[in-house]
């Protein structure tokens, strides 16, 4: 039976109509999205750890006229500052034309990603191979990290207090590292393990060398040879691993994905995709009405803990310090502030449809995802944005012509996840979650779409000007 014109019209007026961005965006906008993706991929390659992401962000910010924040200074409209928190998180601000008392427009994303950290005493020799012991960081599926090239990043602080930066396995010609796995021929027992226990935490050992030091008289010759090399290259001794932060991440670069190049595959897109989109929107904000403050946080993947995470007073202190020269209380500013808490959401995956509730899932190419509440089970661990603030953000995005959709992370009882939103909400800020839909979230190779990355950047751009 053919649909009557009357019901067709009614449906267009009354129903929620979502459409693929590949159909909705103009060809020109899709071209812009593709161009924007080039810078994004470079950012992913330059910043594979939170420290590197901070360095890359500062370099970009300085190019756009941002200078280090000075405590006690009364900033004027249009002033652009950044504050580097211990090299691992970053706050940027663009002063607005309105008094700071009116509140700030806050964007928050995290730049740490699941990875494999070294333990404090990592180096050992076993059966004439040299290896590193590791302690994984964040929610990884351990079986995904074996038998693939890994690079080593981080910093080592020597006994005398001097430090050395490590980045090995990224440049052409660099050696890489890996975690070995069993061959299928001998995996009869391992195969019987559950997927979760397929690879155990203490099996995530990194292969780092095999040549013995040429001296028949001594033991642990392979370890000795590695330590000698490390001493020559980095000037370190074994005890220096105790005061180090060394992280293993996938060694490959981000790349276009698919025959149509519509997607981007790469490591660490949760949540550097929101970090980059928030950062670039902030760098382009010129004399906004309300002051724009953007936080690129560390430690989200392990609960936003510590003085570089967002469950801390650091943001509050920064806002207070920014407001103090105007004779305004930080808490007054926070109470009038609005925040887009930016983090990725799980895109509907046709290969695993059962974990999603399709009517409320987010989809690749449908634009930036607005997530009213996150959490798991009965909304545990969420900040649940109010209807009023959700309405405000909805109007803002529609008015700005931003392609957007809503999303919920999986079926109600399937699992779930939280973001930094609740920590910002706890400072009496109006917060809502936005972000990019991702396939294979937390895997060494995560997938997003260029249209969605672009739409998220557009959402931040509109928010930077939002009053
Ligand atoms: Mn995240
Ligand atoms: Mn995550």
CSV table of C-alpha atoms and ligand atoms in Angstrom, one decimal:
chain,number,residue,atom,x,y,z
A,1,UNK,CA,0.0,0.0,0.0
A,2,UNK,CA,1.4,3.4,-1.0
A,3,UNK,CA,1.9,6.0,1.7
A,4,UNK,CA,-0.5,8.9,1.3
A,5,UNK,CA,1.0,12.4,0.9
A,6,UNK,CA,-0.8,13.5,4.2
A,7,UNK,CA,1.0,10.9,6.3
A,8,UNK,CA,4.3,11.5,4.6
A,9,UNK,CA,4.0,15.2,5.4
A,10,UNK,CA,3.0,14.5,9.0
A,11,UNK,CA,5.9,12.1,9.5
A,12,UNK,CA,8.3,14.7,8.2
A,13,UNK,CA,6.9,17.2,10.7
A,14,UNK,CA,6.4,15.0,13.7
A,15,UNK,CA,9.1,12.3,13.5
A,16,UNK,CA,12.8,12.5,14.5
A,17,UNK,CA,14.5,12.4,11.1
A,18,UNK,CA,18.1,11.4,11.0
A,19,UNK,CA,20.1,11.1,7.8
A,20,UNK,CA,23.6,9.9,6.8
A,21,UNK,CA,26.0,12.9,6.7
A,22,UNK,CA,27.2,11.5,3.4
A,23,UNK,CA,23.8,12.5,2.0
A,24,UNK,CA,23.2,15.6,4.1
A,25,UNK,CA,26.4,17.5,3.9
A,26,UNK,CA,27.2,19.4,0.7
A,27,UNK,CA,30.1,18.1,-1.5
A,28,UNK,CA,32.0,21.2,-0.5
A,29,UNK,CA,31.6,20.4,3.2
A,30,UNK,CA,32.7,16.8,2.7
A,31,UNK,CA,35.8,18.1,0.9
A,32,UNK,CA,36.5,20.3,3.9
A,33,UNK,CA,36.0,17.3,6.2
A,34,UNK,CA,38.6,15.4,4.2
A,35,UNK,CA,41.1,18.3,4.3
A,36,UNK,CA,40.6,18.7,8.1
A,37,UNK,CA,41.3,14.9,8.5
A,38,UNK,CA,44.9,15.4,7.2
A,39,UNK,CA,45.8,17.7,10.1
A,40,UNK,CA,44.1,15.3,12.5
A,41,UNK,CA,46.1,12.3,11.3
A,42,UNK,CA,49.3,14.3,11.7
A,43,UNK,CA,48.3,15.1,15.3
A,44,UNK,CA,47.6,11.5,16.0
A,45,UNK,CA,51.1,10.5,14.8
A,46,UNK,CA,52.8,13.4,16.6
A,47,UNK,CA,51.0,12.7,19.9
A,48,UNK,CA,50.9,9.0,20.7
A,49,UNK,CA,51.1,9.7,24.5
A,50,UNK,CA,49.6,12.3,26.8
A,51,UNK,CA,53.0,14.0,27.0
A,52,UNK,CA,53.5,14.1,23.3
A,53,UNK,CA,49.9,15.3,22.7
A,54,UNK,CA,50.6,18.2,25.2
A,55,UNK,CA,53.8,19.1,23.3
A,56,UNK,CA,52.1,19.0,19.9
A,57,UNK,CA,49.2,21.0,21.2
A,58,UNK,CA,51.4,23.7,22.7
A,59,UNK,CA,53.4,24.0,19.4
A,60,UNK,CA,50.1,24.5,17.6
A,61,UNK,CA,48.8,27.0,20.2
A,62,UNK,CA,52.0,29.1,20.1
A,63,UNK,CA,51.7,29.3,16.3
A,64,UNK,CA,48.3,30.9,16.9
A,65,UNK,CA,49.5,33.4,19.4
A,66,UNK,CA,48.9,31.6,22.7
A,67,UNK,CA,51.4,32.4,25.4
A,68,UNK,CA,52.1,30.8,28.8
A,69,UNK,CA,49.5,31.8,31.5
A,70,UNK,CA,50.9,34.1,34.1
A,71,UNK,CA,49.5,34.0,37.6
A,72,UNK,CA,47.9,37.2,38.9
A,73,UNK,CA,47.7,38.9,35.4
A,74,UNK,CA,44.4,40.6,34.5
A,75,UNK,CA,43.8,39.4,31.0
A,76,UNK,CA,42.0,41.5,28.3
A,77,UNK,CA,39.3,40.4,25.8
A,78,UNK,CA,41.0,38.4,23.0
A,79,UNK,CA,44.0,37.4,25.1
A,80,UNK,CA,45.1,33.8,24.5
A,81,UNK,CA,46.9,31.8,27.1
A,82,UNK,CA,47.8,28.2,27.9
A,83,UNK,CA,48.8,26.4,31.1
A,84,UNK,CA,51.0,23.3,30.9
A,85,UNK,CA,50.2,21.0,33.8
A,86,UNK,CA,53.3,18.8,34.4
A,87,UNK,CA,53.7,18.2,30.7
A,88,UNK,CA,50.7,15.8,30.8
A,89,UNK,CA,47.6,17.9,30.6
A,90,UNK,CA,46.9,21.3,29.2
A,91,UNK,CA,44.4,24.1,29.8
A,92,UNK,CA,43.9,26.8,27.1
A,93,UNK,CA,41.9,30.0,27.5
A,94,UNK,CA,40.7,32.7,25.1
A,95,UNK,CA,39.4,35.7,27.0
A,96,UNK,CA,35.9,36.8,26.0
A,97,UNK,CA,34.5,40.3,25.6
A,98,UNK,CA,31.9,39.6,28.3
A,99,UNK,CA,32.9,39.8,32.0
A,100,UNK,CA,34.3,36.5,33.2
A,101,UNK,CA,31.7,36.6,36.0
A,102,UNK,CA,29.2,35.5,33.2
A,103,UNK,CA,30.9,32.1,33.1
A,104,UNK,CA,33.1,30.4,30.6
A,105,UNK,CA,32.4,28.0,27.8
A,106,UNK,CA,34.3,25.0,28.7
A,107,UNK,CA,35.5,22.2,26.4
A,108,UNK,CA,37.0,19.1,28.0
A,109,UNK,CA,38.6,16.1,26.4
A,110,UNK,CA,41.2,13.6,27.4
A,111,UNK,CA,44.5,12.9,25.7
A,112,UNK,CA,45.6,9.7,27.5
A,113,UNK,CA,44.7,6.4,25.8
A,114,UNK,CA,44.8,2.7,26.8
A,115,UNK,CA,48.4,1.4,26.4
A,116,UNK,CA,51.1,-0.8,28.0
A,117,UNK,CA,53.2,0.8,30.6
A,118,UNK,CA,56.6,-0.6,31.9
A,119,UNK,CA,56.8,-1.8,35.5
A,120,UNK,CA,59.3,-0.1,37.8
A,121,UNK,CA,61.7,-3.0,37.5
A,122,UNK,CA,61.0,-4.0,33.9
A,123,UNK,CA,64.2,-5.4,32.5
A,124,UNK,CA,65.0,-9.2,32.7
A,125,UNK,CA,66.6,-12.0,30.9
A,126,UNK,CA,64.8,-15.4,30.4
A,127,UNK,CA,66.3,-18.2,28.4
A,128,UNK,CA,68.7,-15.9,26.7
A,129,UNK,CA,66.1,-13.4,25.5
A,130,UNK,CA,65.8,-9.9,27.0
A,131,UNK,CA,62.3,-8.7,27.9
A,132,UNK,CA,60.4,-5.9,29.7
A,133,UNK,CA,57.7,-6.6,32.3
A,134,UNK,CA,54.6,-4.4,31.8
A,135,UNK,CA,51.5,-3.2,33.6
A,136,UNK,CA,48.7,-2.3,31.2
A,137,UNK,CA,47.0,1.1,31.5
A,138,UNK,CA,43.3,1.5,31.0
A,139,UNK,CA,40.7,-0.9,29.7
A,140,UNK,CA,42.5,-3.0,27.1
A,141,UNK,CA,41.5,-6.3,25.7
A,142,UNK,CA,44.8,-8.0,26.2
A,143,UNK,CA,44.6,-10.4,23.3
A,144,UNK,CA,44.5,-7.5,20.9
A,145,UNK,CA,48.0,-6.3,21.8
A,146,UNK,CA,50.2,-9.3,21.0
A,147,UNK,CA,52.1,-10.0,17.8
A,148,UNK,CA,52.1,-6.5,16.5
A,149,UNK,CA,54.8,-3.8,16.3
A,150,UNK,CA,55.0,-1.5,19.3
A,151,UNK,CA,57.0,1.7,19.9
A,152,UNK,CA,58.4,2.9,23.2
A,153,UNK,CA,57.6,6.5,24.4
A,154,UNK,CA,58.2,8.4,27.6
A,155,UNK,CA,60.7,10.0,29.9
A,156,UNK,CA,63.4,8.7,32.3
A,157,UNK,CA,64.6,10.7,35.2
A,158,UNK,CA,68.2,9.8,36.1
A,159,UNK,CA,69.7,9.7,39.6
A,160,UNK,CA,71.1,13.3,39.3
A,161,UNK,CA,67.7,14.6,38.4
A,162,UNK,CA,68.4,15.1,34.7
A,163,UNK,CA,65.9,13.5,32.3
A,164,UNK,CA,65.9,12.0,28.9
A,165,UNK,CA,63.0,11.7,26.5
A,166,UNK,CA,62.4,8.4,24.7
A,167,UNK,CA,60.6,7.9,21.4
A,168,UNK,CA,61.7,4.8,19.5
A,169,UNK,CA,59.9,2.8,16.9
A,170,UNK,CA,58.2,5.6,15.1
A,171,UNK,CA,60.8,6.8,12.6
A,172,UNK,CA,61.7,4.8,9.4
A,173,UNK,CA,64.7,2.7,10.3
A,174,UNK,CA,63.9,2.6,14.0
A,175,UNK,CA,63.6,-0.9,15.6
A,176,UNK,CA,60.2,-1.8,17.1
A,177,UNK,CA,59.2,-4.2,19.9
A,178,UNK,CA,56.5,-6.8,20.4
A,179,UNK,CA,54.7,-9.1,22.7
A,180,UNK,CA,54.9,-12.7,21.4
A,181,UNK,CA,52.0,-15.1,21.2
A,182,UNK,CA,51.6,-18.8,20.7
A,183,UNK,CA,51.5,-20.5,17.3
A,184,UNK,CA,48.2,-22.1,16.5
A,185,UNK,CA,50.0,-25.5,16.3
A,186,UNK,CA,50.7,-25.4,20.1
A,187,UNK,CA,47.8,-23.4,21.3
A,188,UNK,CA,45.6,-26.4,22.3
A,189,UNK,CA,45.6,-25.4,26.0
A,190,UNK,CA,45.5,-21.6,25.4
A,191,UNK,CA,42.5,-22.0,23.1
A,192,UNK,CA,40.5,-23.4,26.0
A,193,UNK,CA,40.9,-20.2,28.0
A,194,UNK,CA,38.1,-17.6,27.8
A,195,UNK,CA,38.7,-14.7,25.5
A,196,UNK,CA,39.2,-12.5,28.5
A,197,UNK,CA,42.0,-14.7,29.9
A,198,UNK,CA,43.4,-15.7,26.5
A,199,UNK,CA,46.4,-13.5,27.2
A,200,UNK,CA,47.1,-12.8,30.9
A,201,UNK,CA,48.5,-9.6,32.3
A,202,UNK,CA,51.8,-11.2,33.2
A,203,UNK,CA,52.1,-12.6,29.7
A,204,UNK,CA,52.3,-9.1,28.2
A,205,UNK,CA,56.0,-9.2,28.2
A,206,UNK,CA,57.9,-7.1,25.6
A,207,UNK,CA,60.7,-8.7,23.5
A,208,UNK,CA,63.6,-6.3,23.4
A,209,UNK,CA,66.7,-8.2,22.4
A,210,UNK,CA,68.7,-11.4,22.0
A,211,UNK,CA,72.4,-10.7,21.5
A,212,UNK,CA,74.6,-11.8,24.5
A,213,UNK,CA,77.4,-9.6,25.8
A,214,UNK,CA,80.6,-11.4,24.6
A,215,UNK,CA,82.0,-12.7,27.9
A,216,UNK,CA,81.7,-16.4,28.7
A,217,UNK,CA,82.4,-15.9,32.4
A,218,UNK,CA,79.3,-13.9,33.3
A,219,UNK,CA,75.6,-14.7,33.6
A,220,UNK,CA,72.6,-12.7,32.1
A,221,UNK,CA,74.7,-11.7,29.1
A,222,UNK,CA,71.7,-10.7,27.0
A,223,UNK,CA,70.4,-8.4,29.7
A,224,UNK,CA,73.8,-7.0,30.3
A,225,UNK,CA,74.2,-6.2,26.6
A,226,UNK,CA,70.8,-4.4,26.5
A,227,UNK,CA,71.7,-2.4,29.6
A,228,UNK,CA,75.0,-1.4,28.1
A,229,UNK,CA,73.2,-0.2,24.9
A,230,UNK,CA,70.7,1.8,27.0
A,231,UNK,CA,73.5,3.3,29.0
A,232,UNK,CA,75.3,4.4,25.8
A,233,UNK,CA,72.2,5.8,24.1
A,234,UNK,CA,70.3,7.3,27.1
A,235,UNK,CA,73.0,7.5,29.8
A,236,UNK,CA,70.9,5.4,32.2
A,237,UNK,CA,71.4,2.6,34.6
A,238,UNK,CA,68.9,0.0,35.7
A,239,UNK,CA,67.7,1.9,38.7
A,240,UNK,CA,66.6,4.8,36.5
A,241,UNK,CA,63.6,2.7,35.3
A,242,UNK,CA,62.2,3.3,38.8
A,243,UNK,CA,61.9,7.0,38.0
A,244,UNK,CA,60.6,6.6,34.5
A,245,UNK,CA,57.3,6.7,32.7
A,246,UNK,CA,57.7,4.5,29.6
A,247,UNK,CA,54.7,3.5,27.5
A,248,UNK,CA,54.3,1.1,24.7
A,249,UNK,CA,51.9,2.0,21.9
A,250,UNK,CA,51.2,0.7,18.4
A,251,UNK,CA,54.1,1.6,16.1
A,252,UNK,CA,52.0,2.2,12.9
A,253,UNK,CA,50.8,5.6,11.8
A,254,UNK,CA,47.1,6.7,11.4
A,255,UNK,CA,45.8,6.2,7.9
A,256,UNK,CA,42.8,6.6,5.6
A,257,UNK,CA,40.6,3.5,5.7
A,258,UNK,CA,38.4,2.1,3.0
A,259,UNK,CA,38.3,2.4,-0.8
A,260,UNK,CA,36.4,5.6,-0.5
A,261,UNK,CA,38.8,6.9,2.2
A,262,UNK,CA,35.8,8.0,4.2
A,263,UNK,CA,37.3,6.6,7.5
A,264,UNK,CA,40.4,7.0,9.6
A,265,UNK,CA,42.1,4.1,11.3
A,266,UNK,CA,44.7,4.7,14.0
A,267,UNK,CA,45.8,4.4,17.6
A,268,UNK,CA,44.6,6.6,20.4
A,269,UNK,CA,41.6,8.2,18.8
A,270,UNK,CA,39.8,7.8,22.2
A,271,UNK,CA,40.0,10.5,23.0
A,272,UNK,CA,42.6,12.5,21.0
A,273,UNK,CA,39.9,12.9,18.3
A,274,UNK,CA,37.9,15.1,20.7
A,275,UNK,CA,41.2,16.6,21.9
A,276,UNK,CA,42.1,17.7,18.4
A,277,UNK,CA,38.7,19.0,17.5
A,278,UNK,CA,38.3,21.0,20.7
A,279,UNK,CA,41.9,22.3,20.4
A,280,UNK,CA,41.5,23.5,16.8
A,281,UNK,CA,38.2,25.1,17.5
A,282,UNK,CA,39.8,26.9,20.5
A,283,UNK,CA,42.8,28.1,18.5
A,284,UNK,CA,40.5,29.6,15.9
A,285,UNK,CA,38.3,31.4,18.5
A,286,UNK,CA,39.0,35.1,18.2
A,287,UNK,CA,37.6,37.4,20.9
A,288,UNK,CA,34.5,35.3,21.7
A,289,UNK,CA,31.7,36.8,23.7
A,290,UNK,CA,32.2,34.4,26.6
A,291,UNK,CA,35.7,33.3,27.7
A,292,UNK,CA,36.6,29.9,26.2
A,293,UNK,CA,38.5,27.4,28.4
A,294,UNK,CA,39.6,24.1,27.0
A,295,UNK,CA,41.0,21.3,29.0
A,296,UNK,CA,43.0,18.4,27.6
A,297,UNK,CA,43.1,16.1,30.5
A,298,UNK,CA,45.2,13.1,31.5
A,299,UNK,CA,44.3,9.9,33.4
A,300,UNK,CA,40.6,9.6,32.1
A,301,UNK,CA,41.2,6.0,31.2
A,302,UNK,CA,42.0,5.1,34.8
A,303,UNK,CA,39.3,7.2,36.5
A,304,UNK,CA,40.5,10.8,36.1
A,305,UNK,CA,42.6,10.3,39.2
A,306,UNK,CA,45.8,12.2,40.1
A,307,UNK,CA,46.8,15.8,39.7
A,308,UNK,CA,46.8,15.7,35.9
A,309,UNK,CA,43.3,14.1,35.8
A,310,UNK,CA,40.1,16.0,35.9
A,311,UNK,CA,38.8,14.6,39.3
A,312,UNK,CA,41.0,17.2,40.9
A,313,UNK,CA,41.1,20.9,41.9
A,314,UNK,CA,43.3,21.8,39.0
A,315,UNK,CA,40.5,23.2,36.8
A,316,UNK,CA,38.9,25.0,39.7
A,317,UNK,CA,42.2,26.6,40.7
A,318,UNK,CA,42.8,27.7,37.1
A,319,UNK,CA,39.4,29.3,36.8
A,320,UNK,CA,39.8,31.0,40.2
A,321,UNK,CA,43.2,32.3,39.3
A,322,UNK,CA,41.9,33.6,36.0
A,323,UNK,CA,39.0,35.4,37.7
A,324,UNK,CA,40.8,36.7,40.8
A,325,UNK,CA,42.3,39.9,39.2
A,326,UNK,CA,38.8,40.9,38.3
A,327,UNK,CA,37.7,40.5,41.9
A,328,UNK,CA,35.4,37.6,41.0
A,329,UNK,CA,35.1,34.3,42.9
A,330,UNK,CA,36.1,31.2,40.9
A,331,UNK,CA,33.0,29.5,42.1
A,332,UNK,CA,30.8,32.3,40.7
A,333,UNK,CA,32.4,31.8,37.3
A,334,UNK,CA,32.0,28.0,37.5
A,335,UNK,CA,28.4,28.3,38.5
A,336,UNK,CA,27.7,30.3,35.4
A,337,UNK,CA,29.7,28.1,33.1
A,338,UNK,CA,28.7,25.6,30.4
A,339,UNK,CA,30.6,22.6,29.3
A,340,UNK,CA,30.8,20.2,26.4
A,341,UNK,CA,32.5,17.2,27.9
A,342,UNK,CA,34.0,15.5,24.8
A,343,UNK,CA,34.6,11.9,24.6
A,344,UNK,CA,34.0,9.1,22.1
A,345,UNK,CA,31.0,6.9,22.0
A,346,UNK,CA,30.6,3.4,20.7
A,347,UNK,CA,29.4,3.4,17.0
A,348,UNK,CA,26.9,0.8,16.0
A,349,UNK,CA,28.8,-2.2,14.6
A,350,UNK,CA,26.9,-4.4,12.1
A,351,UNK,CA,29.2,-7.3,13.0
A,352,UNK,CA,28.2,-7.1,16.7
A,353,UNK,CA,24.7,-5.7,16.6
A,354,UNK,CA,23.6,-7.5,19.8
A,355,UNK,CA,25.4,-5.2,22.2
A,356,UNK,CA,23.6,-2.1,20.9
A,357,UNK,CA,20.1,-0.9,21.3
A,358,UNK,CA,19.6,0.3,17.7
A,359,UNK,CA,17.0,3.0,18.4
A,360,UNK,CA,19.4,4.8,20.7
A,361,UNK,CA,22.8,3.9,19.3
A,362,UNK,CA,25.0,6.3,17.4
A,363,UNK,CA,26.1,5.6,13.8
A,364,UNK,CA,29.1,6.2,11.7
A,365,UNK,CA,28.7,9.3,9.4
A,366,UNK,CA,25.6,10.6,11.3
A,367,UNK,CA,27.7,13.4,12.9
A,368,UNK,CA,28.8,14.4,16.4
A,369,UNK,CA,27.1,12.4,19.1
A,370,UNK,CA,25.2,14.2,21.9
A,371,UNK,CA,25.0,11.8,24.9
A,372,UNK,CA,22.6,13.1,27.6
A,373,UNK,CA,23.8,10.5,30.1
A,374,UNK,CA,26.6,8.0,30.2
A,375,UNK,CA,27.3,5.5,32.9
A,376,UNK,CA,26.3,1.8,33.3
A,377,UNK,CA,23.3,-0.1,34.7
A,378,UNK,CA,20.9,2.4,36.4
A,379,UNK,CA,22.9,5.4,35.2
A,380,UNK,CA,25.7,4.7,37.7
A,381,UNK,CA,28.7,7.0,37.1
A,382,UNK,CA,26.9,9.6,35.0
A,383,UNK,CA,26.2,13.3,35.3
A,384,UNK,CA,22.9,13.2,33.2
A,385,UNK,CA,22.6,16.6,31.6
A,386,UNK,CA,19.3,18.5,32.4
A,387,UNK,CA,16.5,18.7,29.8
A,388,UNK,CA,17.1,22.5,29.8
A,389,UNK,CA,20.8,22.4,29.0
A,390,UNK,CA,20.2,19.6,26.5
A,391,UNK,CA,17.6,21.8,24.9
A,392,UNK,CA,20.1,24.7,24.8
A,393,UNK,CA,22.8,22.6,23.1
A,394,UNK,CA,20.2,21.2,20.7
A,395,UNK,CA,19.2,24.7,19.6
A,396,UNK,CA,22.8,25.7,19.4
A,397,UNK,CA,23.8,22.8,17.1
A,398,UNK,CA,20.7,23.2,14.8
A,399,UNK,CA,21.2,27.0,14.5
A,400,UNK,CA,24.9,26.4,13.7
A,401,UNK,CA,24.0,23.8,11.0
A,402,UNK,CA,26.0,21.1,12.7
A,403,UNK,CA,25.3,17.4,11.8
A,404,UNK,CA,24.5,15.7,15.0
A,405,UNK,CA,22.9,12.6,16.5
A,406,UNK,CA,22.2,11.1,19.9
A,407,UNK,CA,23.7,8.0,21.4
A,408,UNK,CA,23.8,5.7,24.3
A,409,UNK,CA,26.7,3.4,25.0
A,410,UNK,CA,25.2,0.0,24.3
A,411,UNK,CA,22.2,-1.9,25.8
A,412,UNK,CA,21.2,-0.9,29.3
A,413,UNK,CA,22.5,-4.1,31.0
A,414,UNK,CA,25.4,-4.8,28.6
A,415,UNK,CA,28.1,-2.7,30.3
A,416,UNK,CA,28.6,1.0,29.9
A,417,UNK,CA,31.2,3.6,30.6
A,418,UNK,CA,31.8,7.0,32.1
A,419,UNK,CA,33.5,10.2,31.1
A,420,UNK,CA,35.0,13.3,32.8
A,421,UNK,CA,31.5,15.0,32.7
A,422,UNK,CA,30.6,14.1,36.3
A,423,UNK,CA,33.8,15.7,37.7
A,424,UNK,CA,33.0,19.0,35.9
A,425,UNK,CA,29.3,18.8,36.9
A,426,UNK,CA,30.4,18.4,40.5
A,427,UNK,CA,31.8,22.0,40.2
A,428,UNK,CA,28.3,23.2,39.5
A,429,UNK,CA,28.8,23.6,35.8
A,430,UNK,CA,26.1,22.7,33.2
A,431,UNK,CA,27.7,19.7,31.3
A,432,UNK,CA,26.7,17.5,28.5
A,433,UNK,CA,28.7,14.7,26.7
A,434,UNK,CA,29.4,15.1,23.0
A,435,UNK,CA,31.9,13.2,20.9
A,436,UNK,CA,32.8,11.1,17.9
A,437,UNK,CA,31.4,7.6,17.2
A,438,UNK,CA,34.2,5.0,17.2
A,439,UNK,CA,34.4,1.4,16.0
A,440,UNK,CA,36.8,-0.9,17.9
A,441,UNK,CA,37.1,1.5,20.8
A,442,UNK,CA,40.2,0.9,23.0
A,443,UNK,CA,41.7,-1.4,20.4
A,444,UNK,CA,45.2,-0.6,19.0
A,445,UNK,CA,43.6,0.4,15.8
A,446,UNK,CA,40.4,2.4,16.3
A,447,UNK,CA,38.1,3.7,13.5
A,448,UNK,CA,36.2,7.0,13.1
A,449,UNK,CA,34.7,8.7,10.1
A,450,UNK,CA,35.9,12.0,8.6
A,451,UNK,CA,32.4,13.4,8.5
A,452,UNK,CA,32.0,12.7,12.2
A,453,UNK,CA,35.3,14.2,13.1
A,454,UNK,CA,34.5,17.3,11.1
A,455,UNK,CA,31.0,17.6,12.7
A,456,UNK,CA,32.6,17.5,16.1
A,457,UNK,CA,35.0,20.2,15.2
A,458,UNK,CA,32.0,22.2,13.9
A,459,UNK,CA,30.1,21.7,17.2
A,460,UNK,CA,33.1,23.1,19.1
A,461,UNK,CA,33.4,26.0,16.8
A,462,UNK,CA,29.8,26.9,17.3
A,463,UNK,CA,30.1,26.4,21.0
A,464,UNK,CA,33.1,28.8,21.2
A,465,UNK,CA,30.8,31.6,20.0
A,466,UNK,CA,27.8,30.5,22.0
A,467,UNK,CA,26.3,32.9,24.5
B,1,LIG,MN1,37.5,8.3,26.3
B,2,LIG,MN1,38.3,5.3,26.8
